[in-house]
Coordinates of C-alpha atoms and ligand atoms in Angstrom, one line a residue:
M1 CA 86.2 181.8 124.6
E2 CA 85.9 180.9 128.2
V3 CA 82.3 180.2 127.7
L4 CA 83.0 178.0 124.8
L5 CA 85.6 176.0 126.7
A6 CA 83.2 175.7 129.6
L7 CA 80.6 174.3 127.2
L8 CA 83.1 171.8 125.8
V9 CA 84.0 170.6 129.2
V10 CA 80.3 170.2 130.1
N11 CA 79.8 168.3 126.9
L12 CA 82.7 166.0 127.4
G13 CA 81.4 165.3 130.9
G14 CA 78.1 164.5 129.3
L15 CA 79.7 162.1 126.9
A16 CA 81.5 160.4 129.7
L17 CA 78.3 160.0 131.6
A18 CA 76.6 158.5 128.5
E19 CA 79.4 156.0 128.1
K20 CA 79.1 155.0 131.7
R21 CA 75.3 154.5 131.3
A22 CA 75.8 152.3 128.2
V23 CA 77.7 149.9 130.3
T24 CA 75.2 149.6 133.1
T25 CA 71.7 150.0 131.4
P26 CA 71.3 146.7 129.4
T27 CA 70.7 144.6 132.5
V28 CA 68.0 147.0 133.7
C29 CA 66.4 147.0 130.2
E30 CA 66.6 143.2 130.0
E31 CA 65.0 142.9 133.4
K32 CA 62.2 145.3 132.4
L33 CA 61.7 143.5 129.1
K34 CA 61.4 140.2 131.0
T35 CA 58.8 141.4 133.5
L36 CA 57.0 143.2 130.7
T37 CA 56.8 140.1 128.6
Q38 CA 55.6 138.1 131.5
K39 CA 52.9 140.7 132.2
V40 CA 51.8 140.8 128.6
D41 CA 51.6 137.0 128.6
I42 CA 49.5 137.1 131.8
L43 CA 47.3 139.8 130.3
L44 CA 46.8 137.8 127.0
R45 CA 45.8 134.7 129.0
Q46 CA 43.4 136.7 131.1
L47 CA 42.0 138.2 127.9
Q48 CA 41.4 134.8 126.5
L49 CA 39.7 133.6 129.7
Q50 CA 37.6 136.8 129.7
Q51 CA 36.4 135.9 126.2
M52 CA 35.5 132.5 127.5
F53 CA 33.7 134.0 130.4
I54 CA 31.5 136.1 128.0
A55 CA 30.8 133.1 125.8
E56 CA 30.0 130.9 128.8
R57 CA 27.6 133.5 130.1
T58 CA 25.9 133.8 126.8
R59 CA 25.6 130.0 126.6
T60 CA 23.5 129.9 129.8
D61 CA 21.6 133.1 129.0
G62 CA 20.0 131.3 126.1
G63 CA 20.5 128.8 123.3
S64 CA 21.7 129.1 119.8
G65 CA 19.2 131.1 117.8
I66 CA 18.1 134.4 116.4
K67 CA 18.5 137.1 119.1
Q68 CA 17.3 140.5 118.0
A69 CA 16.1 142.0 114.7
R70 CA 17.0 145.5 113.9
W71 CA 14.9 148.5 114.6
G72 CA 11.6 148.5 112.7
A73 CA 8.9 150.5 114.4
I74 CA 8.2 151.8 117.9
G75 CA 5.1 152.1 120.1
T76 CA 3.7 152.5 123.6
R77 CA 4.1 148.9 124.6
P78 CA 7.4 147.0 124.6
Y79 CA 6.0 144.5 122.1
H80 CA 5.3 147.2 119.5
T81 CA 9.0 147.1 118.7
S82 CA 11.0 144.4 117.0
S83 CA 12.1 141.3 118.8
H84 CA 13.6 138.3 117.2
N85 CA 11.2 139.4 114.5
M86 CA 11.2 142.6 112.5
N87 CA 7.8 144.3 112.5
W88 CA 6.7 142.5 109.4
I89 CA 9.0 139.6 108.9
A90 CA 10.0 136.6 111.0
G91 CA 13.7 136.7 111.9
G92 CA 14.3 139.5 109.4
I93 CA 15.1 136.9 106.8
F94 CA 12.9 136.3 103.8
P95 CA 13.0 135.2 100.1
H96 CA 13.0 138.0 97.6
S97 CA 10.8 137.1 94.7
Q98 CA 12.1 139.4 92.0
A99 CA 15.2 137.2 91.5
R100 CA 15.3 133.5 90.8
D101 CA 16.6 132.0 94.0
Y102 CA 17.4 134.8 96.3
F103 CA 16.7 135.9 99.9
V104 CA 17.4 138.9 102.0
T105 CA 18.8 139.3 105.5
S106 CA 18.1 142.6 107.3
G107 CA 20.8 142.9 109.9
T108 CA 19.7 140.4 112.6
S109 CA 21.8 139.5 115.5
A110 CA 22.2 135.8 116.3
V111 CA 24.0 133.5 118.8
L112 CA 25.7 130.3 117.8
N113 CA 27.3 128.3 120.6
G114 CA 27.7 131.3 122.8
V115 CA 29.1 133.6 120.1
E116 CA 26.9 136.7 119.5
F117 CA 27.3 138.4 116.1
R118 CA 25.4 140.5 113.7
M119 CA 24.5 139.5 110.2
A120 CA 24.8 142.1 107.5
G121 CA 21.6 143.4 105.8
Q122 CA 22.1 142.1 102.2
G123 CA 20.6 140.1 99.4
L124 CA 22.0 136.6 98.9
M125 CA 21.8 133.9 96.3
M126 CA 20.8 130.5 97.7
Y127 CA 23.8 128.2 97.5
R128 CA 24.4 124.7 98.7
P129 CA 27.7 123.4 100.0
G130 CA 30.3 122.1 97.6
Q131 CA 30.8 118.4 97.0
T132 CA 34.5 117.8 97.7
F133 CA 36.8 119.1 100.4
K134 CA 38.0 122.0 98.2
S135 CA 35.1 122.6 95.9
P136 CA 33.2 125.8 96.2
R137 CA 29.5 126.2 97.1
R138 CA 27.1 125.6 94.2
R139 CA 23.8 126.9 92.9
L140 CA 20.7 125.0 94.0
P141 CA 19.2 122.5 91.6
L142 CA 15.8 123.5 90.4
P143 CA 13.1 120.9 90.0
A144 CA 11.8 120.2 86.5
V145 CA 8.4 121.2 85.1
P146 CA 6.0 118.2 85.2
P147 CA 6.0 116.7 81.6
Q148 CA 2.2 116.7 81.8
V149 CA 2.4 120.5 81.9
L150 CA 4.9 120.8 79.0
A151 CA 2.8 118.4 76.9
K152 CA 0.0 121.0 76.7
K153 CA 0.1 122.9 73.4
T154 CA -1.1 126.3 74.5
V155 CA -0.3 128.6 77.4
P156 CA -3.8 128.6 78.8
E157 CA -3.8 124.8 78.8
Q158 CA -0.4 124.8 80.5
V159 CA -1.7 127.3 83.1
A160 CA -4.7 125.0 83.8
E161 CA -2.5 121.9 84.2
M162 CA 0.0 123.7 86.4
K163 CA -2.8 124.7 88.7
E164 CA -3.7 121.1 89.1
W165 CA -0.2 120.4 90.4
F166 CA -0.5 123.2 92.9
K167 CA -3.8 121.8 94.0
A168 CA -2.3 118.4 94.5
W169 CA 0.5 120.0 96.6
R170 CA -1.9 122.1 98.6
D171 CA -4.0 119.0 99.4
Q172 CA -0.8 116.9 99.8
N173 CA -2.5 114.4 97.6
Y174 CA 0.2 112.7 95.6
K175 CA -2.2 110.1 94.3
V176 CA -3.8 112.5 91.8
R177 CA -0.5 114.0 90.7
D178 CA 2.8 113.0 92.4
Y179 CA 3.9 116.5 93.2
R180 CA 6.8 115.2 95.4
K181 CA 9.1 115.0 92.4
Y182 CA 8.5 118.6 91.5
F183 CA 8.0 120.5 94.8
K184 CA 11.3 120.1 96.6
P185 CA 12.0 121.2 100.1
V186 CA 15.3 123.1 100.7
L187 CA 16.6 123.6 104.2
C188 CA 18.5 126.9 104.6
Y189 CA 20.7 127.2 107.7
L190 CA 23.0 129.6 109.4
E191 CA 26.6 128.3 109.9
G192 CA 29.3 129.9 112.0
K193 CA 32.9 129.1 112.7
W194 CA 36.2 130.7 113.9
L195 CA 38.5 131.3 111.0
K196 CA 42.3 131.5 111.7
S197 CA 43.8 134.8 110.9
Q198 CA 45.9 134.5 107.7
G199 CA 49.4 135.9 107.0
D200 CA 52.8 135.7 108.6
D201 CA 52.1 137.7 111.8
K202 CA 48.7 135.9 112.3
L203 CA 47.2 139.1 113.5
P204 CA 43.6 139.8 112.7
F205 CA 44.5 143.4 111.8
S206 CA 44.5 143.1 108.0
Q207 CA 43.4 146.2 106.2
S208 CA 40.0 144.9 105.3
F209 CA 39.5 143.6 108.8
L210 CA 40.4 146.9 110.3
S211 CA 38.1 148.9 108.1
N212 CA 35.2 146.5 108.8
E213 CA 35.9 146.6 112.5
E214 CA 36.1 150.4 112.4
R215 CA 32.8 150.7 110.6
A216 CA 31.1 148.3 112.9
R217 CA 32.4 150.3 115.9
Y218 CA 31.4 153.6 114.3
Q219 CA 28.0 152.3 113.7
A220 CA 27.6 151.2 117.3
Y221 CA 29.1 154.4 118.6
S222 CA 27.1 156.9 116.5
G223 CA 24.0 154.8 115.8
A224 CA 24.6 155.6 112.1
I225 CA 21.9 154.3 109.7
P226 CA 23.7 154.2 106.4
L227 CA 26.0 151.5 107.8
E228 CA 23.2 149.3 108.8
R229 CA 24.2 146.8 106.2
H230 CA 27.3 146.1 108.3
A231 CA 28.1 142.8 109.9
F232 CA 29.7 142.5 113.3
K233 CA 32.0 139.6 113.6
P234 CA 33.9 139.2 116.8
T235 CA 37.6 138.2 117.0
S236 CA 39.2 136.0 119.6
I237 CA 42.5 134.7 120.8
V238 CA 42.2 131.0 120.1
D239 CA 45.6 129.7 120.9
F240 CA 49.2 130.5 121.7
E241 CA 52.0 129.4 119.3
N242 CA 55.5 129.9 120.7
G243 CA 54.1 132.4 123.1
K244 CA 52.5 134.4 120.3
P245 CA 48.7 134.7 120.4
V246 CA 46.8 133.2 117.4
F247 CA 43.8 135.2 116.5
A248 CA 40.6 134.1 114.9
T249 CA 37.7 136.0 113.4
W250 CA 34.2 134.8 113.5
D251 CA 32.7 134.0 110.2
Y252 CA 29.1 133.1 109.2
R253 CA 27.3 132.1 106.1
I254 CA 23.8 131.0 105.1
L255 CA 23.6 127.9 102.9
C256 CA 20.8 125.8 101.7
H257 CA 20.6 122.0 101.5
P258 CA 18.2 120.3 99.0
V259 CA 16.5 117.9 101.4
N260 CA 16.6 114.3 100.0
Q261 CA 13.1 113.5 100.9
D262 CA 9.6 115.0 100.9
I263 CA 8.6 117.0 104.0
P264 CA 4.8 116.8 104.3
T265 CA 3.4 120.3 105.1
S266 CA 1.4 118.8 107.9
T267 CA 4.6 118.2 109.9
F268 CA 4.9 122.0 110.4
R269 CA 3.0 123.6 113.3
L270 CA 2.6 127.3 113.9
V271 CA 4.6 128.6 116.9
D272 CA 2.6 131.0 119.0
D273 CA 4.1 134.4 119.5
L274 CA 2.2 136.8 121.8
S275 CA 4.4 139.7 121.0
I276 CA 3.1 139.5 117.4
R277 CA -0.5 138.5 118.1
T278 CA -1.3 140.8 121.0
P279 CA -0.7 144.2 119.3
R280 CA -2.6 143.0 116.2
R281 CA -5.2 141.0 118.0
W282 CA -4.6 138.1 115.6
T283 CA -6.0 134.6 116.0
M284 CA -3.5 131.8 115.5
D285 CA -5.1 131.3 112.1
Q286 CA -4.5 134.9 111.1
L287 CA -0.9 134.6 112.3
S288 CA -0.4 131.4 110.2
R289 CA -1.1 133.4 107.0
Q290 CA 1.5 136.1 107.8
M291 CA 5.2 136.5 107.0
L292 CA 5.7 136.9 110.7
A293 CA 4.8 133.2 111.4
N294 CA 7.4 130.8 112.7
F295 CA 7.0 127.0 112.6
Q296 CA 8.0 123.9 114.4
L297 CA 8.6 120.5 112.8
N298 CA 6.9 117.5 114.4
P299 CA 9.7 115.6 116.2
L300 CA 8.4 112.3 114.7
N301 CA 7.8 113.5 111.2
R302 CA 4.0 113.0 111.6
P303 CA 1.1 115.3 111.1
W304 CA 0.6 117.5 114.2
K305 CA -2.3 116.6 116.3
E306 CA -4.2 119.2 118.3
N307 CA -2.5 120.0 121.6
S308 CA 0.1 117.3 121.2
E309 CA 3.4 117.9 123.0
F310 CA 6.5 115.7 123.5
A311 CA 7.9 116.2 127.0
D312 CA 10.7 113.7 126.5
S313 CA 11.8 113.8 122.9
D314 CA 15.4 113.2 121.8
Y315 CA 16.5 112.5 118.3
E316 CA 13.9 114.5 116.3
F317 CA 12.9 114.8 112.6
L318 CA 14.9 118.0 112.6
D319 CA 18.0 116.0 113.6
Q320 CA 17.4 113.7 110.7
L321 CA 17.2 116.6 108.3
M322 CA 20.3 118.4 109.7
S323 CA 22.2 115.1 109.5
Q324 CA 22.0 115.5 105.7
V325 CA 23.8 118.8 106.0
P326 CA 27.6 118.8 105.8
G327 CA 29.9 121.1 107.7
P328 CA 32.8 122.9 106.0
N329 CA 34.2 119.6 104.7
N330 CA 31.3 119.5 102.3
Y331 CA 29.3 116.5 101.1
D332 CA 32.2 114.2 100.7
G333 CA 33.3 114.9 104.3
K334 CA 34.1 111.9 106.6
L335 CA 35.4 112.5 110.1
Y336 CA 35.1 110.7 113.4
D337 CA 35.2 112.1 116.9
D338 CA 37.3 109.7 119.0
A339 CA 38.4 112.2 121.6
F340 CA 39.0 110.9 125.2
S341 CA 39.1 107.3 123.8
K342 CA 35.3 107.4 123.5
P343 CA 34.3 106.8 119.9
T344 CA 31.1 108.7 119.0
H345 CA 28.3 106.6 117.4
P346 CA 25.1 107.7 115.8
F347 CA 22.2 108.2 118.2
T348 CA 20.4 105.4 116.5
A349 CA 23.2 102.9 117.2
T350 CA 22.4 100.2 119.8
T351 CA 25.9 98.7 120.5
D352 CA 29.5 99.9 120.1
K353 CA 29.9 97.5 117.2
A354 CA 27.8 99.8 115.2
A355 CA 29.4 102.1 112.6
K356 CA 30.8 105.4 114.0
L357 CA 29.0 108.7 113.5
N358 CA 30.2 110.8 110.6
T359 CA 30.8 114.0 112.6
A360 CA 31.5 116.0 109.4
F361 CA 27.7 116.4 109.2
Y362 CA 25.6 118.4 111.6
H363 CA 24.3 116.7 114.7
R364 CA 23.2 117.4 118.3
W365 CA 22.7 113.8 119.5
S366 CA 25.1 110.9 119.6
K367 CA 26.0 107.9 121.6
I368 CA 29.3 107.3 123.4
S369 CA 30.6 103.8 124.2
Q370 CA 30.9 103.1 127.9
T371 CA 34.5 101.8 128.4
G372 CA 34.5 98.0 128.7
T373 CA 30.8 97.5 128.9
G374 CA 29.9 97.6 125.2
S375 CA 26.8 99.6 125.9
L376 CA 26.2 103.1 124.7
K377 CA 25.2 106.3 126.5
A378 CA 23.3 109.2 124.8
R379 CA 25.0 112.5 124.5
H380 CA 23.8 115.9 123.4
R381 CA 26.3 118.5 122.4
G382 CA 26.6 121.7 124.4
F383 CA 25.9 122.3 128.1
S384 CA 22.3 123.5 128.0
D385 CA 22.0 124.6 124.4
N386 CA 19.1 122.6 122.9
T387 CA 19.3 124.1 119.5
V388 CA 22.9 124.0 118.4
F389 CA 24.1 121.6 115.7
M390 CA 27.8 120.9 115.4
A391 CA 29.9 119.5 112.6
Q392 CA 33.6 118.6 112.8
T393 CA 35.9 119.8 110.0
S394 CA 39.5 119.5 108.9
Q395 CA 39.5 122.7 106.8
P396 CA 42.9 124.3 107.8
S397 CA 41.3 127.8 107.7
V398 CA 39.1 126.9 110.7
A399 CA 40.7 127.6 114.0
G400 CA 41.1 124.4 116.0
M401 CA 41.4 123.6 119.7
K402 CA 43.8 121.2 121.3
V403 CA 43.4 119.1 124.4
E404 CA 45.6 116.6 126.2
E405 CA 44.3 113.4 127.7
C406 CA 46.5 111.6 130.2
N407 CA 46.0 108.1 131.6
F408 CA 48.0 105.9 133.8
V409 CA 49.0 102.7 131.9
G410 CA 50.9 100.2 134.0
G411 CA 51.9 102.9 136.5
K412 CA 53.1 105.2 133.7
K413 CA 51.5 108.4 132.7
V414 CA 50.6 108.3 129.0
C415 CA 49.4 111.4 127.3
K416 CA 47.7 111.9 124.0
S417 CA 46.8 115.2 122.5
Y418 CA 43.9 115.9 120.2
E419 CA 43.1 118.8 118.0
Q420 CA 39.6 119.2 116.6
R421 CA 37.9 121.9 114.6
W422 CA 34.2 122.5 114.7
S423 CA 31.5 124.6 113.1
Y424 CA 28.0 125.4 114.4
A425 CA 24.6 125.7 112.7
I426 CA 21.0 126.4 113.3
P427 CA 18.1 125.9 110.8
L428 CA 16.6 129.1 109.5
F429 CA 13.8 128.1 107.1
I430 CA 12.5 125.5 104.8
T431 CA 11.4 126.7 101.4
Y432 CA 9.7 124.5 98.7
I433 CA 11.1 125.1 95.3
T434 CA 8.2 124.6 92.9
P435 CA 8.1 124.0 89.2
L436 CA 7.4 127.8 88.8
S437 CA 11.2 128.2 89.2
S438 CA 11.9 126.5 85.9
W439 CA 8.6 127.1 84.0
N440 CA 9.1 129.4 81.0
P441 CA 6.2 128.7 78.6
Y442 CA 6.9 131.8 76.5
G443 CA 10.5 130.7 75.9
L444 CA 11.8 134.0 77.2
T445 CA 15.6 134.5 77.0
I446 CA 17.0 134.1 80.5
H447 CA 20.4 135.8 80.9
T448 CA 22.4 133.7 83.4
K449 CA 25.5 135.9 83.7
L450 CA 25.6 139.1 85.7
G451 CA 27.1 142.2 84.3
Y452 CA 26.6 143.2 80.7
N453 CA 24.6 140.1 79.8
D454 CA 22.2 140.9 82.5
R455 CA 22.1 144.6 81.7
T456 CA 20.6 144.1 78.3
V457 CA 17.3 143.4 80.2
F458 CA 16.9 146.9 81.3
T459 CA 19.3 149.2 79.3
G460 CA 17.8 152.0 77.4
G461 CA 15.3 152.9 80.2
R462 CA 13.5 149.6 80.0
N463 CA 11.4 149.2 83.2
G464 CA 9.1 146.3 82.4
G465 CA 6.4 148.6 81.0
F466 CA 3.8 147.3 78.6
T467 CA 5.2 148.9 75.4
T468 CA 7.9 147.4 73.1
A469 CA 10.1 150.4 74.1
K470 CA 9.6 150.0 77.8
A471 CA 9.3 146.2 78.2
Y472 CA 12.3 144.3 79.6
N473 CA 14.4 142.8 76.8
G474 CA 14.3 139.2 78.0
T475 CA 14.8 138.2 81.6
S476 CA 17.7 137.3 83.9
Y477 CA 18.4 135.6 87.2
N478 CA 18.0 139.0 88.9
F479 CA 14.9 140.0 86.9
Y480 CA 13.2 136.6 86.8
Y481 CA 9.8 137.4 85.1
T482 CA 8.8 134.2 83.4
I483 CA 5.3 133.2 84.6
P484 CA 2.3 134.0 82.4
T485 CA 0.4 136.5 84.6
E486 CA -2.9 134.6 84.0
F487 CA -1.5 131.9 86.3
F488 CA -1.9 134.4 89.2
G489 CA -5.2 135.9 87.8
S490 CA -3.5 138.9 86.1
P491 CA -3.3 141.0 89.3
Q492 CA -2.6 144.8 89.0
R493 CA -0.7 145.0 92.3
G494 CA 1.2 142.9 94.8
A495 CA 4.0 140.4 94.5
A496 CA 2.6 138.9 91.3
A497 CA 2.0 142.3 89.5
P498 CA 3.2 141.6 85.9
K499 CA 6.0 143.2 83.9
G500 CA 6.2 143.6 80.2
V501 CA 9.0 141.4 78.7
L502 CA 10.0 141.0 75.0
D503 CA 10.1 137.4 73.8
P504 CA 12.9 136.3 71.4
N505 CA 10.7 137.3 68.4
G506 CA 10.1 140.8 69.8
G507 CA 6.6 140.0 71.0
L508 CA 5.3 141.6 74.2
R509 CA 4.5 139.2 77.0
K510 CA 2.9 140.0 80.4
V511 CA 4.7 137.9 83.0
S512 CA 4.9 137.6 86.8
T513 CA 7.9 136.7 88.8
G514 CA 9.0 133.1 89.0
G515 CA 11.1 133.7 92.1
L516 CA 10.6 132.4 95.6
H517 CA 8.1 133.8 98.1
S518 CA 7.3 133.5 101.8
I519 CA 3.7 133.1 100.8
L520 CA 2.9 132.6 97.1
P521 CA 0.6 135.2 95.6
N522 CA -3.0 134.0 95.3
I523 CA -3.5 131.5 92.5
P524 CA -7.2 131.7 91.4
G525 CA -8.9 128.4 92.1
V526 CA -5.9 127.2 94.3
G527 CA -5.4 129.9 97.0
A528 CA -2.5 131.7 98.6
L529 CA -0.1 128.9 99.5
R530 CA 2.8 129.2 101.9
Q531 CA 6.1 128.5 100.1
T532 CA 8.5 129.2 103.0
Y533 CA 8.4 127.9 106.6
P534 CA 10.7 129.8 109.0
I535 CA 11.8 127.3 111.7
F536 CA 14.6 129.2 113.4
P537 CA 15.2 128.8 117.1
I538 CA 15.2 132.0 119.3
H539 CA 18.1 132.7 121.6
G540 CA 15.9 133.8 124.4
E541 CA 13.9 130.5 124.4
G542 CA 16.9 128.9 126.1
S543 CA 16.7 131.2 129.1
T544 CA 15.1 130.2 132.4
A545 CA 12.8 133.3 132.4
W546 CA 11.5 132.4 128.9
K547 CA 10.7 128.9 130.0
E548 CA 8.6 130.3 132.9
Y549 CA 6.9 132.8 130.6
E550 CA 6.0 130.0 128.1
A551 CA 4.5 128.0 131.0
L552 CA 2.5 131.0 132.1
A553 CA 1.3 131.6 128.5
D554 CA 0.1 128.0 128.2
L555 CA -1.6 128.3 131.6
V556 CA -3.5 131.5 130.5
L557 CA -4.3 130.5 126.9
K558 CA -5.3 126.9 127.8
R559 CA -7.2 127.4 131.0
K560 CA -9.3 124.3 130.6
T561 CA -6.3 122.0 130.2
H562 CA -4.7 123.5 133.3
A563 CA -7.8 124.2 135.3
N564 CA -6.6 122.2 138.4
M565 CA -3.5 124.4 138.7
F566 CA -5.3 127.7 139.5
L567 CA -5.0 128.6 143.2
E568 CA -8.3 130.4 143.0
P569 CA -11.0 128.5 141.2
L570 CA -11.7 130.0 137.8
Q571 CA -15.5 130.2 138.2
N572 CA -15.0 132.7 141.0
I573 CA -13.2 135.2 138.8
Ligands
NAG1 C1 17.6 142.5 73.0 O1 18.8 142.0 73.5 C2 19.5 141.2 72.5 C3 20.7 140.7 73.1 O2 20.4 139.9 74.2 C4 19.8 142.1 71.3 O3 20.4 141.3 70.3 C5 18.5 142.7 70.8 O4 18.8 143.6 69.7 C6 17.8 143.4 71.9 N1 16.4 143.9 71.4 C7 16.0 145.1 71.5 C8 14.6 145.4 70.9 O5 16.6 146.0 72.1

C-alpha cells in the first residue's frame, strides 16, 4: 500500500512537471524550427549553387557532344577500349535495318550545355517533331518510288531501273535521273531539356522516378550488366516558389527532321580518329568505309577540297540545317528573345530593322542590336561551347528560369523580369531515306500496327525460312522484308541475306530488308554505298587538351605542310 501511494505521488509529481514543460517548451521549439528552416534554406541554396558549379565545370571541360560509349572490348593500349565510339560503331548509335525506320542507341553518355547524362540502350523508331504546339511527334514521311521504276512490268526490269537511280545518286548526277526527289536526307538530333516535376508537392520523387533512380544507382554501384539499358537522367533544383524548392528532371529524346533541301554527299568529309585507325592500321580510305566513321559538313555547303580548313567560320551550313529544326514548340513555334532589351536577330541580318530571329528553332549564332546605334553585333550562345544549339520554348512542362533587369529611367529604378525556357540539341547523324523504304514490287502485305496484327508475320514458328510453312506470312514495320533479293545479288549472308515471305496469294518470295543501314549492302554494278553519315560532336573536342592534341596530330600527319615548325629539321631524323 505504501509503495503504491509512493508511486502515485511520484506519478503526480511527473504530471505536474509535464504540465509545467508544456507551458515553456513552445518558444524553444519555435526558435529551433526557425533556425532549422533557415539552415535548410541555406543548404538548399548551396545545393543549387553546387549543381551550377558542376555544370559550369563541365561546360569548360568540353563542349556539347557525345562523351563516352559503354564498354565494348579491352586491350593493352588505352585506344583498344571504347571512347566516344563503341568498338564497332561511331557514337554507339546506328540504324537497325530489320525494321522500316528504326535505329539503336547502346547506352552512350552525352553532354548538352553542361548537363551530363546517359542514354538508355534501346531501339527507337524515327520520329519527327509535331506540327502544332500540342501535337505529338509523327512518323517520318518516306520518299516515293520513281515512277520510271514502277512503270516497268517485271521485277527484273524494276531491279535494273532501280539500280540506275542508285547509280545516279552514287555519282551525284541528277542530270541522268533526278534522284534528289527520291533520296531524302533526314537529320537526326539529340535534344535535352529540364522538365518541371509534376504534381502538388512538385517533388521529383514519384514512384517511377524513384525506381528509375534506384536502378541507375544500383547499376553504377554494382556495375550490373542486365541494367545496362538504363538511362541516367539527373535532377536539379531549378527554382524556389514560396520558399519551396522546385525540382526538375533532365529529359532527352532523339528526333529526326526531314531536311527541306538536298545535301550533296560531297559536302561530307571524313573526320580522322587516330584511336580507331591506329589499332587497326587503317588508311583514311579504309576508315571511310566503316561504321566507325564520323563526318563533318562543309561550312559553306560546297564539295570539300583537299586540305581545306576554315580558321574563321561563323554561320555554317550546319547552322542552316539546324535552323529548320524546331524546339519543343514544334514546327508552328514562333518565339522571340528580347531579354535585356536587346532583340535577337538572325545572324544573316544586317540592320536592326530586319525581322527578329524565331528562337523557337535551333540556333547557335544570332545578332543583337547595339542600343541606339542601329548596328548589330554577332553572338554565339554558350560561353565556350561551340557545338550547342538552343531553342526557346513556352511548353509549360519545361522548367524555366527568371531574371530581373533593372535600369535607371529618369532617376528612378525600373525593373523588368523575364522568364525564358530553353532546350538544347546537337546533331547526331544524317541518313538518306531512299526509294527502297517504300519499294514493294511483290505487293507483300505490310502490317502497320504492332501487336496481334504484327504477330501474324511470325506466329506458328515462322522464321523467314524458304518453305511455305516457315516463311513469314507477310511483312510488318518491324520485319520489313520487301526488296527482291536479286537487287543485292542474292547474298547468302550479311545485312541483305534474304528471308522467305508469303505474298498475298500464298506464293513464296525471297526478299531482303528495306530498312535503313549505316552502309547499304553491296548492290552489284553499283557498289556498297553509305546511307548514314554520323556528324555528332564529341564532348572532349571542346577541351583545351584535345585542341593541343589535334594540333599535334596535324603536325605529325602532315609533316610537309608544317615542315617549318619543327625545331629539329626533318631530314636529320
Ligand atoms: C496469313 O495471315 C493472314 C492474316 O494477315 C491470314 O488471313 C492467312 O490465313 C495467313 N496465311 C497463312 C498461310 O497462315
